[in-house]
Amino acid sequence: GAGVSQSPSNKVTEKGKDVELRCDPISGHTALYWYRQRLGQGLEFLIYFQGNSAPDKSGLPSDRFSAERTGESVSTLTIQRTQQEDSAVYLCASSLARAERYGYTFGSGTRLTVV
Amino acid sequence: GNSVTQMEGPVTLSEEAFLTINCTYTATGYPSLFWYVQYPGEGLQLLLKATKADDKGSNKGFEATYRKETTSFHLEKGSVQVSDSAVYFCALSDPTGGFKTIFGAGTRLFVKA
């Protein structure tokens, strides 16, 4: 597609429920990244995909968080048994293979609120 | 490890004032440096970048020069507008430190008419 698409744009869920967040990257972008942005704070790296493999999962905060990617296409971030501290904007970005040269294109994010 | 430090905000300026937002970095290799901007209610956008020492990135009247000797990448604009009000993030990407981009905490800019 023309840009990085994320859905849903907003999600309110009850504590303890599971949620799935979706990211559809720009066609041809082999690299895909998930970040989390808590209110008033900077971006916290979660996971990086190159194709459908994840060479760097170091930012996933707990085993309640998981992510997968189908080929060089859609990625899903799943949060199980959500907690209030999971409330944040979850941002997806994609890039051509060499992100250090081209930078990222970000989606508009999914605002997750756990009540 | 790699890190980015940028000046705390908020920064409040009057229209047509000169803007500087300081950014310094620590990196193990030779990183590329970026400034991203987040306008109210929107996602982050790449504003400008520089991939090697002494490069100057520029876009929309903003510019930043990659200074290896001072490990800095300060963002400047000669005359800000109300429409420049946003949060600005300094970032680095260092392939020797992994493939992810490291972001600073962000600096909020308010421009008054």
PDB file of C-alpha atoms in Angstrom:
ATOM      1  CA  GLY A   1       0.000   0.000   0.000  1.00  0.00           C
ATOM      2  CA  ALA A   2       0.889   3.668  -0.106  1.00  0.00           C
ATOM      3  CA  GLY A   3       1.587   3.935   3.605  1.00  0.00           C
ATOM      4  CA  VAL A   4       1.839   1.862   6.757  1.00  0.00           C
ATOM      5  CA  SER A   5      -1.639   0.932   7.908  1.00  0.00           C
ATOM      6  CA  GLN A   6      -2.486   0.000  11.491  1.00  0.00           C
ATOM      7  CA  SER A   7      -5.722  -1.287  12.927  1.00  0.00           C
ATOM      8  CA  PRO A   8      -7.638  -0.696  15.013  1.00  0.00           C
ATOM      9  CA  SER A   9      -6.835   2.972  15.531  1.00  0.00           C
ATOM     10  CA  ASN A  10      -8.303   2.819  19.029  1.00  0.00           C
ATOM     11  CA  LYS A  11      -8.930  -0.121  21.324  1.00  0.00           C
ATOM     12  CA  VAL A  12     -10.437  -0.123  24.791  1.00  0.00           C
ATOM     13  CA  THR A  13     -10.243  -3.445  26.572  1.00  0.00           C
ATOM     14  CA  GLU A  14     -10.867  -4.812  30.018  1.00  0.00           C
ATOM     15  CA  LYS A  15      -7.944  -5.851  32.189  1.00  0.00           C
ATOM     16  CA  GLY A  16      -7.176  -9.523  31.659  1.00  0.00           C
ATOM     17  CA  LYS A  17      -8.471  -9.717  28.081  1.00  0.00           C
ATOM     18  CA  ASP A  18      -6.255 -10.501  25.072  1.00  0.00           C
ATOM     19  CA  VAL A  19      -5.822  -8.005  22.223  1.00  0.00           C
ATOM     20  CA  GLU A  20      -4.418  -8.224  18.705  1.00  0.00           C
ATOM     21  CA  LEU A  21      -2.970  -5.241  16.913  1.00  0.00           C
ATOM     22  CA  ARG A  22      -2.376  -5.330  13.186  1.00  0.00           C
ATOM     23  CA  CYS A  23       0.186  -3.661  10.960  1.00  0.00           C
ATOM     24  CA  ASP A  24       0.236  -3.661   7.159  1.00  0.00           C
ATOM     25  CA  PRO A  25       3.598  -2.284   5.954  1.00  0.00           C
ATOM     26  CA  ILE A  26       4.490  -0.554   2.729  1.00  0.00           C
ATOM     27  CA  SER A  27       4.753  -3.031  -0.117  1.00  0.00           C
ATOM     28  CA  GLY A  28       8.385  -3.962  -0.701  1.00  0.00           C
ATOM     29  CA  HIS A  29       9.570  -2.971   2.764  1.00  0.00           C
ATOM     30  CA  THR A  30      11.291  -6.042   4.152  1.00  0.00           C
ATOM     31  CA  ALA A  31      11.911  -4.634   7.634  1.00  0.00           C
ATOM     32  CA  LEU A  32       9.117  -4.065  10.130  1.00  0.00           C
ATOM     33  CA  TYR A  33       9.340  -2.673  13.680  1.00  0.00           C
ATOM     34  CA  TRP A  34       6.985  -2.352  16.625  1.00  0.00           C
ATOM     35  CA  TYR A  35       7.404   0.423  19.199  1.00  0.00           C
ATOM     36  CA  ARG A  36       5.398   1.509  22.196  1.00  0.00           C
ATOM     37  CA  GLN A  37       4.836   5.139  23.213  1.00  0.00           C
ATOM     38  CA  ARG A  38       3.447   5.766  26.660  1.00  0.00           C
ATOM     39  CA  LEU A  39       1.763   9.101  27.296  1.00  0.00           C
ATOM     40  CA  GLY A  40       4.287  11.930  27.256  1.00  0.00           C
ATOM     41  CA  GLN A  41       7.229   9.595  26.779  1.00  0.00           C
ATOM     42  CA  GLY A  42       9.576   8.568  24.014  1.00  0.00           C
ATOM     43  CA  LEU A  43       9.463   5.488  21.840  1.00  0.00           C
ATOM     44  CA  GLU A  44      10.249   2.108  23.365  1.00  0.00           C
ATOM     45  CA  PHE A  45      11.451  -0.577  20.938  1.00  0.00           C
ATOM     46  CA  LEU A  46       9.560  -3.871  21.106  1.00  0.00           C
ATOM     47  CA  ILE A  47      10.516  -6.123  18.183  1.00  0.00           C
ATOM     48  CA  TYR A  48      12.097  -6.107  14.722  1.00  0.00           C
ATOM     49  CA  PHE A  49      11.228  -8.343  11.769  1.00  0.00           C
ATOM     50  CA  GLN A  50      13.330  -8.970   8.696  1.00  0.00           C
ATOM     51  CA  GLY A  51      11.002 -10.814   6.379  1.00  0.00           C
ATOM     52  CA  ASN A  52       9.090 -13.203   8.615  1.00  0.00           C
ATOM     53  CA  SER A  53      11.919 -13.825  11.069  1.00  0.00           C
ATOM     54  CA  ALA A  54      12.500 -11.756  14.203  1.00  0.00           C
ATOM     55  CA  PRO A  55      16.225 -11.260  14.794  1.00  0.00           C
ATOM     56  CA  ASP A  56      15.600  -8.876  17.687  1.00  0.00           C
ATOM     57  CA  LYS A  57      12.823  -9.439  20.219  1.00  0.00           C
ATOM     58  CA  SER A  58      14.747  -7.816  23.026  1.00  0.00           C
ATOM     59  CA  GLY A  59      12.186  -5.108  23.698  1.00  0.00           C
ATOM     60  CA  LEU A  60       9.170  -7.319  24.398  1.00  0.00           C
ATOM     61  CA  PRO A  61       8.432  -6.467  28.040  1.00  0.00           C
ATOM     62  CA  SER A  62       7.102  -9.840  29.140  1.00  0.00           C
ATOM     63  CA  ASP A  63       5.971 -13.233  27.870  1.00  0.00           C
ATOM     64  CA  ARG A  64       2.459 -11.801  27.587  1.00  0.00           C
ATOM     65  CA  PHE A  65       3.658 -10.023  24.455  1.00  0.00           C
ATOM     66  CA  SER A  66       4.207 -11.851  21.171  1.00  0.00           C
ATOM     67  CA  ALA A  67       4.337 -10.934  17.507  1.00  0.00           C
ATOM     68  CA  GLU A  68       4.374 -12.670  14.180  1.00  0.00           C
ATOM     69  CA  ARG A  69       4.688 -11.696  10.567  1.00  0.00           C
ATOM     70  CA  THR A  70       3.484 -13.412   7.428  1.00  0.00           C
ATOM     71  CA  GLY A  71       6.227 -13.286   4.802  1.00  0.00           C
ATOM     72  CA  GLU A  72       7.054  -9.664   4.054  1.00  0.00           C
ATOM     73  CA  SER A  73       3.512  -8.573   4.747  1.00  0.00           C
ATOM     74  CA  VAL A  74       1.159  -8.147   7.667  1.00  0.00           C
ATOM     75  CA  SER A  75       2.333  -8.338  11.261  1.00  0.00           C
ATOM     76  CA  THR A  76       0.246  -8.938  14.362  1.00  0.00           C
ATOM     77  CA  LEU A  77       1.232  -7.920  17.887  1.00  0.00           C
ATOM     78  CA  THR A  78      -0.658  -9.885  20.545  1.00  0.00           C
ATOM     79  CA  ILE A  79      -0.907  -8.914  24.174  1.00  0.00           C
ATOM     80  CA  GLN A  80      -2.342 -11.575  26.455  1.00  0.00           C
ATOM     81  CA  ARG A  81      -3.993 -10.918  29.815  1.00  0.00           C
ATOM     82  CA  THR A  82      -3.706  -7.156  29.384  1.00  0.00           C
ATOM     83  CA  GLN A  83      -2.727  -4.983  32.336  1.00  0.00           C
ATOM     84  CA  GLN A  84      -3.297  -1.282  32.905  1.00  0.00           C
ATOM     85  CA  GLU A  85       0.406  -0.570  32.374  1.00  0.00           C
ATOM     86  CA  ASP A  86      -0.005  -1.854  28.807  1.00  0.00           C
ATOM     87  CA  SER A  87      -2.018   1.275  27.991  1.00  0.00           C
ATOM     88  CA  ALA A  88      -0.055   3.149  25.329  1.00  0.00           C
ATOM     89  CA  VAL A  89       0.089   3.939  21.638  1.00  0.00           C
ATOM     90  CA  TYR A  90       1.565   1.018  19.728  1.00  0.00           C
ATOM     91  CA  LEU A  91       3.414   2.156  16.628  1.00  0.00           C
ATOM     92  CA  CYS A  92       4.445   0.093  13.653  1.00  0.00           C
ATOM     93  CA  ALA A  93       7.092   1.198  11.168  1.00  0.00           C
ATOM     94  CA  SER A  94       8.539  -0.308   8.032  1.00  0.00           C
ATOM     95  CA  SER A  95      11.647   0.390   6.007  1.00  0.00           C
ATOM     96  CA  LEU A  96      13.681  -0.823   3.105  1.00  0.00           C
ATOM     97  CA  ALA A  97      16.315  -3.275   4.221  1.00  0.00           C
ATOM     98  CA  ARG A  98      18.820  -0.633   5.205  1.00  0.00           C
ATOM     99  CA  ALA A  99      16.886   1.431   7.703  1.00  0.00           C
ATOM    100  CA  GLU A 100      20.031   3.299   8.705  1.00  0.00           C
ATOM    101  CA  ARG A 101      20.051   4.872   5.252  1.00  0.00           C
ATOM    102  CA  TYR A 102      16.374   5.458   4.618  1.00  0.00           C
ATOM    103  CA  GLY A 103      14.728   5.860   7.988  1.00  0.00           C
ATOM    104  CA  TYR A 104      11.320   4.547   8.900  1.00  0.00           C
ATOM    105  CA  THR A 105       7.796   5.159   7.669  1.00  0.00           C
ATOM    106  CA  PHE A 106       5.447   5.001  10.630  1.00  0.00           C
ATOM    107  CA  GLY A 107       1.804   4.088  10.807  1.00  0.00           C
ATOM    108  CA  SER A 108      -0.626   6.265  12.754  1.00  0.00           C
ATOM    109  CA  GLY A 109      -0.594   3.849  15.673  1.00  0.00           C
ATOM    110  CA  THR A 110      -3.114   1.960  17.769  1.00  0.00           C
ATOM    111  CA  ARG A 111      -4.106   3.663  20.999  1.00  0.00           C
ATOM    112  CA  LEU A 112      -4.717   0.911  23.545  1.00  0.00           C
ATOM    113  CA  THR A 113      -6.550   1.681  26.767  1.00  0.00           C
ATOM    114  CA  VAL A 114      -6.844  -1.033  29.399  1.00  0.00           C
ATOM    115  CA  VAL A 115      -9.602  -0.346  31.923  1.00  0.00           C
TER     116      VAL A 115
ATOM    117  CA  GLY B   1      25.221   0.805  24.421  1.00  0.00           C
ATOM    118  CA  ASN B   2      23.703   3.239  21.962  1.00  0.00           C
ATOM    119  CA  SER B   3      21.680   6.148  23.302  1.00  0.00           C
ATOM    120  CA  VAL B   4      20.262   9.541  22.371  1.00  0.00           C
ATOM    121  CA  THR B   5      19.855  12.502  24.687  1.00  0.00           C
ATOM    122  CA  GLN B   6      17.871  15.553  23.692  1.00  0.00           C
ATOM    123  CA  MET B   7      16.937  18.717  25.501  1.00  0.00           C
ATOM    124  CA  GLU B   8      13.871  18.602  27.665  1.00  0.00           C
ATOM    125  CA  GLY B   9      10.855  20.591  26.702  1.00  0.00           C
ATOM    126  CA  PRO B  10       8.606  22.192  26.354  1.00  0.00           C
ATOM    127  CA  VAL B  11      10.213  24.874  24.265  1.00  0.00           C
ATOM    128  CA  THR B  12       8.004  27.919  23.747  1.00  0.00           C
ATOM    129  CA  LEU B  13       8.870  30.460  21.054  1.00  0.00           C
ATOM    130  CA  SER B  14       7.211  33.342  19.311  1.00  0.00           C
ATOM    131  CA  GLU B  15       6.614  33.147  15.581  1.00  0.00           C
ATOM    132  CA  GLU B  16       9.718  33.994  13.499  1.00  0.00           C
ATOM    133  CA  ALA B  17      12.090  33.190  16.370  1.00  0.00           C
ATOM    134  CA  PHE B  18      15.215  31.068  15.893  1.00  0.00           C
ATOM    135  CA  LEU B  19      14.948  27.451  17.011  1.00  0.00           C
ATOM    136  CA  THR B  20      17.605  25.124  18.343  1.00  0.00           C
ATOM    137  CA  ILE B  21      16.848  21.719  19.825  1.00  0.00           C
ATOM    138  CA  ASN B  22      19.977  20.022  21.129  1.00  0.00           C
ATOM    139  CA  CYS B  23      20.684  16.343  20.561  1.00  0.00           C
ATOM    140  CA  THR B  24      23.743  14.312  21.513  1.00  0.00           C
ATOM    141  CA  TYR B  25      24.351  10.625  21.015  1.00  0.00           C
ATOM    142  CA  THR B  26      26.447   7.672  22.098  1.00  0.00           C
ATOM    143  CA  ALA B  27      27.125   4.920  19.601  1.00  0.00           C
ATOM    144  CA  THR B  28      29.500   2.014  19.249  1.00  0.00           C
ATOM    145  CA  GLY B  29      29.845   2.322  15.483  1.00  0.00           C
ATOM    146  CA  TYR B  30      29.122   4.907  12.824  1.00  0.00           C
ATOM    147  CA  PRO B  31      25.423   5.609  13.043  1.00  0.00           C
ATOM    148  CA  SER B  32      22.998   7.386  10.804  1.00  0.00           C
ATOM    149  CA  LEU B  33      21.157  10.206  12.566  1.00  0.00           C
ATOM    150  CA  PHE B  34      17.569  11.325  12.148  1.00  0.00           C
ATOM    151  CA  TRP B  35      15.034  13.868  13.279  1.00  0.00           C
ATOM    152  CA  TYR B  36      11.390  12.782  13.331  1.00  0.00           C
ATOM    153  CA  VAL B  37       8.410  15.070  13.950  1.00  0.00           C
ATOM    154  CA  GLN B  38       5.031  14.248  15.444  1.00  0.00           C
ATOM    155  CA  TYR B  39       2.347  16.858  14.785  1.00  0.00           C
ATOM    156  CA  PRO B  40      -0.669  16.928  17.111  1.00  0.00           C
ATOM    157  CA  GLY B  41      -2.918  13.947  16.472  1.00  0.00           C
ATOM    158  CA  GLU B  42      -0.647  12.483  13.800  1.00  0.00           C
ATOM    159  CA  GLY B  43       1.968   9.754  13.505  1.00  0.00           C
ATOM    160  CA  LEU B  44       5.707  10.272  13.410  1.00  0.00           C
ATOM    161  CA  GLN B  45       7.221  11.490  10.173  1.00  0.00           C
ATOM    162  CA  LEU B  46      10.825  11.503   9.105  1.00  0.00           C
ATOM    163  CA  LEU B  47      11.928  15.159   8.968  1.00  0.00           C
ATOM    164  CA  LEU B  48      15.579  14.861   7.930  1.00  0.00           C
ATOM    165  CA  LYS B  49      18.593  12.582   8.131  1.00  0.00           C
ATOM    166  CA  ALA B  50      22.361  12.430   7.815  1.00  0.00           C
ATOM    167  CA  THR B  51      24.287   9.243   7.218  1.00  0.00           C
ATOM    168  CA  LYS B  52      27.902  10.280   7.813  1.00  0.00           C
ATOM    169  CA  ALA B  53      30.036  12.832   9.599  1.00  0.00           C
ATOM    170  CA  ASP B  54      29.731  16.454   8.405  1.00  0.00           C
ATOM    171  CA  ASP B  55      26.587  15.680   6.391  1.00  0.00           C
ATOM    172  CA  LYS B  56      23.830  18.266   6.714  1.00  0.00           C
ATOM    173  CA  GLY B  57      20.243  17.083   6.561  1.00  0.00           C
ATOM    174  CA  SER B  58      17.599  19.629   5.646  1.00  0.00           C
ATOM    175  CA  ASN B  59      13.860  19.775   5.008  1.00  0.00           C
ATOM    176  CA  LYS B  60      11.049  22.348   5.388  1.00  0.00           C
ATOM    177  CA  GLY B  61      13.515  25.011   6.546  1.00  0.00           C
ATOM    178  CA  PHE B  62      14.933  22.750   9.282  1.00  0.00           C
ATOM    179  CA  GLU B  63      18.517  21.606   9.224  1.00  0.00           C
ATOM    180  CA  ALA B  64      20.925  19.571  11.331  1.00  0.00           C
ATOM    181  CA  THR B  65      24.628  18.805  10.882  1.00  0.00           C
ATOM    182  CA  TYR B  66      26.214  15.494  11.895  1.00  0.00           C
ATOM    183  CA  ARG B  67      29.115  16.460  14.183  1.00  0.00           C
ATOM    184  CA  LYS B  68      31.239  13.443  15.014  1.00  0.00           C
ATOM    185  CA  GLU B  69      33.716  15.409  17.128  1.00  0.00           C
ATOM    186  CA  THR B  70      30.992  16.571  19.506  1.00  0.00           C
ATOM    187  CA  THR B  71      28.657  13.565  18.906  1.00  0.00           C
ATOM    188  CA  SER B  72      25.839  15.987  18.230  1.00  0.00           C
ATOM    189  CA  PHE B  73      23.014  16.509  15.731  1.00  0.00           C
ATOM    190  CA  HIS B  74      21.269  19.723  16.803  1.00  0.00           C
ATOM    191  CA  LEU B  75      18.088  20.735  14.995  1.00  0.00           C
ATOM    192  CA  GLU B  76      17.807  24.363  13.855  1.00  0.00           C
ATOM    193  CA  LYS B  77      15.354  26.577  12.023  1.00  0.00           C
ATOM    194  CA  GLY B  78      15.858  30.235  11.332  1.00  0.00           C
ATOM    195  CA  SER B  79      12.243  31.381  11.614  1.00  0.00           C
ATOM    196  CA  VAL B  80       9.598  29.151  13.182  1.00  0.00           C
ATOM    197  CA  GLN B  81       5.900  29.219  12.364  1.00  0.00           C
ATOM    198  CA  VAL B  82       2.858  28.295  14.418  1.00  0.00           C
ATOM    199  CA  SER B  83       2.485  25.241  12.192  1.00  0.00           C
ATOM    200  CA  ASP B  84       5.863  23.952  13.452  1.00  0.00           C
ATOM    201  CA  SER B  85       4.324  23.243  16.856  1.00  0.00           C
ATOM    202  CA  ALA B  86       4.937  19.531  17.379  1.00  0.00           C
ATOM    203  CA  VAL B  87       7.083  17.014  19.230  1.00  0.00           C
ATOM    204  CA  TYR B  88      10.538  16.487  17.736  1.00  0.00           C
ATOM    205  CA  PHE B  89      12.470  13.247  18.221  1.00  0.00           C
ATOM    206  CA  CYS B  90      16.182  12.778  17.616  1.00  0.00           C
ATOM    207  CA  ALA B  91      17.153   9.220  16.670  1.00  0.00           C
ATOM    208  CA  LEU B  92      20.071   7.059  15.604  1.00  0.00           C
ATOM    209  CA  SER B  93      20.421   3.836  13.683  1.00  0.00           C
ATOM    210  CA  ASP B  94      23.667   1.954  14.081  1.00  0.00           C
ATOM    211  CA  PRO B  95      23.972  -1.282  12.130  1.00  0.00           C
ATOM    212  CA  THR B  96      26.784  -2.475  14.378  1.00  0.00           C
ATOM    213  CA  GLY B  97      24.478  -2.060  17.374  1.00  0.00           C
ATOM    214  CA  GLY B  98      21.598  -3.981  15.909  1.00  0.00           C
ATOM    215  CA  PHE B  99      18.971  -3.014  13.391  1.00  0.00           C
ATOM    216  CA  LYS B 100      16.621  -0.969  15.500  1.00  0.00           C
ATOM    217  CA  THR B 101      16.509   2.814  15.692  1.00  0.00           C
ATOM    218  CA  ILE B 102      17.012   4.368  19.103  1.00  0.00           C
ATOM    219  CA  PHE B 103      14.891   7.437  19.856  1.00  0.00           C
ATOM    220  CA  GLY B 104      15.361  10.303  22.239  1.00  0.00           C
ATOM    221  CA  ALA B 105      12.585  11.213  24.662  1.00  0.00           C
ATOM    222  CA  GLY B 106      11.221  13.951  22.407  1.00  0.00           C
ATOM    223  CA  THR B 107      11.055  17.727  22.752  1.00  0.00           C
ATOM    224  CA  ARG B 108       7.723  19.486  22.557  1.00  0.00           C
ATOM    225  CA  LEU B 109       7.756  22.825  20.715  1.00  0.00           C
ATOM    226  CA  PHE B 110       5.025  25.435  21.107  1.00  0.00           C
ATOM    227  CA  VAL B 111       5.089  28.399  18.710  1.00  0.00           C
ATOM    228  CA  LYS B 112       2.913  31.396  19.626  1.00  0.00           C
ATOM    229  CA  ALA B 113       1.489  33.786  17.061  1.00  0.00           C
TER     230      ALA B 113
END
